[in-house]
Coordinates of C-alpha atoms and ligand atoms in Angstrom, one line a residue:
M1 CA 18.1 -44.0 -15.0
D2 CA 19.1 -45.3 -11.3
R3 CA 17.0 -44.7 -8.5
R4 CA 19.5 -41.6 -6.8
K5 CA 19.7 -40.0 -9.9
F6 CA 15.8 -40.2 -10.0
I7 CA 15.6 -39.3 -6.9
R8 CA 18.7 -36.5 -7.7
T9 CA 16.7 -35.2 -10.2
S10 CA 13.3 -34.9 -9.3
C11 CA 14.3 -32.9 -6.4
T12 CA 16.1 -30.9 -8.7
A13 CA 12.5 -30.0 -10.2
C14 CA 10.1 -29.5 -7.5
I15 CA 13.0 -26.8 -6.0
S16 CA 13.0 -24.7 -8.8
A17 CA 9.3 -24.8 -9.5
T18 CA 9.2 -23.7 -6.1
A19 CA 11.6 -21.0 -6.0
L20 CA 10.2 -20.2 -9.7
A21 CA 6.3 -19.9 -7.9
S22 CA 8.0 -17.9 -5.2
V23 CA 9.0 -15.1 -7.5
L24 CA 6.2 -15.3 -9.4
S25 CA 3.7 -14.7 -6.2
S26 CA 5.7 -12.1 -5.1
C27 CA 5.2 -10.0 -8.2
T28 CA 1.9 -9.9 -7.2
A29 CA 2.1 -10.2 -3.3
T30 CA -0.2 -8.4 -1.6
K31 CA -0.7 -4.3 -1.6
Y32 CA -1.4 -2.3 1.2
I33 CA -2.7 1.3 1.6
S34 CA -3.7 3.3 3.5
G35 CA -7.0 5.0 1.3
K36 CA -8.2 8.5 1.8
L37 CA -10.0 8.9 4.6
G38 CA -12.8 11.9 5.2
K39 CA -15.4 12.5 7.5
D40 CA -17.9 9.3 5.7
G41 CA -15.8 7.1 4.9
L42 CA -12.8 5.9 2.9
T43 CA -11.6 6.3 -1.0
V44 CA -9.3 4.0 -2.9
G45 CA -8.8 4.8 -6.7
L46 CA -8.8 1.9 -9.1
D47 CA -6.0 1.9 -10.4
E48 CA -4.9 0.1 -6.6
F49 CA -5.6 -2.9 -8.2
V50 CA -4.4 -2.5 -11.9
V51 CA -1.3 -4.8 -12.3
R52 CA 0.4 -4.1 -15.4
Q53 CA 3.0 -7.2 -16.3
N54 CA 5.5 -7.3 -19.6
G55 CA 2.8 -5.1 -21.1
K56 CA -0.3 -6.5 -19.5
Q57 CA -3.0 -5.7 -17.8
T58 CA -4.2 -7.5 -15.3
Y59 CA -6.4 -7.3 -11.1
R60 CA -5.0 -8.1 -7.9
S61 CA -8.2 -9.9 -6.4
F62 CA -8.0 -7.6 -3.8
I63 CA -6.2 -5.1 -1.4
I64 CA -5.5 -4.2 2.4
I65 CA -5.8 -1.2 3.6
R66 CA -4.7 -0.4 6.8
N67 CA -5.5 3.5 8.6
E68 CA -4.3 4.4 11.5
A69 CA -7.9 5.9 12.1
L70 CA -8.8 2.7 11.8
Q71 CA -9.1 -0.3 15.0
Y72 CA -8.3 -3.0 12.0
P73 CA -8.0 -3.5 8.5
I74 CA -9.8 -3.1 5.2
C75 CA -9.7 -6.5 2.7
V76 CA -11.0 -5.2 -0.3
Y77 CA -12.5 -7.7 -3.1
R78 CA -12.5 -7.1 -6.5
L79 CA -15.4 -9.5 -7.8
N80 CA -15.4 -7.9 -11.2
D81 CA -15.5 -3.9 -12.7
K82 CA -18.3 -3.5 -11.1
D83 CA -18.7 -5.1 -7.7
Y84 CA -15.7 -4.7 -4.8
S85 CA -16.4 -5.9 -1.5
A86 CA -15.6 -4.3 2.1
L87 CA -14.6 -6.8 4.2
W88 CA -13.9 -5.5 8.8
M89 CA -10.3 -8.0 8.8
R90 CA -12.0 -8.5 12.6
C91 CA -12.3 -12.7 13.2
T92 CA -15.9 -12.5 14.4
H93 CA -15.4 -15.2 17.2
Q94 CA -12.8 -13.6 19.6
G95 CA -11.0 -10.5 17.5
T96 CA -8.5 -11.6 15.6
E97 CA -7.0 -10.0 12.9
L98 CA -7.5 -12.1 10.1
Q99 CA -5.4 -12.8 7.5
A100 CA -6.2 -12.4 3.9
S101 CA -4.8 -15.1 1.3
G102 CA -6.6 -15.6 -2.2
D103 CA -10.2 -15.5 -2.4
H104 CA -9.9 -15.5 1.0
L105 CA -9.6 -14.3 4.9
Q106 CA -8.0 -16.6 7.9
C107 CA -8.3 -16.6 11.2
T108 CA -4.6 -17.6 12.8
A109 CA -5.9 -17.7 16.1
H110 CA -8.7 -20.9 16.0
G111 CA -9.5 -21.4 12.0
S112 CA -11.8 -19.5 11.0
E113 CA -12.7 -19.1 7.8
F114 CA -14.5 -17.1 5.0
D115 CA -15.0 -16.3 2.1
N116 CA -14.4 -12.8 -0.3
K117 CA -17.9 -12.0 0.8
G118 CA -17.3 -11.4 4.7
T119 CA -19.8 -15.3 4.4
V120 CA -18.5 -17.5 7.1
K121 CA -17.0 -21.1 5.8
T122 CA -15.2 -23.2 8.6
G123 CA -15.9 -21.7 12.4
P124 CA -15.3 -21.9 15.5
A125 CA -17.2 -18.4 13.9
D126 CA -20.5 -18.5 13.3
R127 CA -21.7 -14.9 12.4
N128 CA -20.1 -13.2 9.1
L129 CA -18.5 -10.4 8.7
R130 CA -18.6 -7.2 9.1
N131 CA -18.9 -5.6 4.8
F132 CA -18.9 -2.2 4.3
P133 CA -21.6 -0.8 2.0
V134 CA -19.3 0.5 -1.1
T135 CA -19.6 2.3 -4.4
V136 CA -17.8 2.4 -7.8
S137 CA -17.6 5.2 -10.0
D138 CA -15.1 5.5 -12.6
T139 CA -11.7 6.1 -11.2
E140 CA -12.6 5.4 -7.6
L141 CA -14.1 3.7 -5.2
F142 CA -16.3 5.5 -1.6
I143 CA -16.0 2.4 1.3
D144 CA -18.6 3.6 3.5
L145 CA -17.0 3.6 7.0
R146 CA -20.4 5.5 8.9
A147 CA -21.8 2.0 10.6
I148 CA -18.6 1.0 12.3
Ligands
FES1 S1 -10.4 -15.7 17.0 FE1 -11.0 -16.6 14.9 S2 -11.8 -18.6 14.6 FE2 -11.2 -18.0 17.0

């Protein structure tokens, strides 16, 4: 195989792989919900985390709650079937809304990063995210917002 043919073949394979990756990632795109707002907090069905594909059931690692009553969204991470973390998506550096990406949150303003429990991993932010108490029942979880 000559050099040109090798490069052409390699580029075609890369483009195909990239296209396939974007199709697969769109299948598990970020899920936004508004939740059910009550006097003390938000209620979210556990089924919001469920993804059914090809007869298999898997789980999203996180969902994002956007509710017009809240100044910032809340990112809810599913750590395992009993543990969840509900994080206020407000950067502790200067208040920019964070972006969720896999198992961490990033700030586009100055590059701070936080893990899925809200612990600051990269500055300039030097404080962890606000983490709301979560109570899990058989079918739903309750996020206590009284600390806002
Ligand atoms: S506001 Fe987020 S890093 Fe500065």
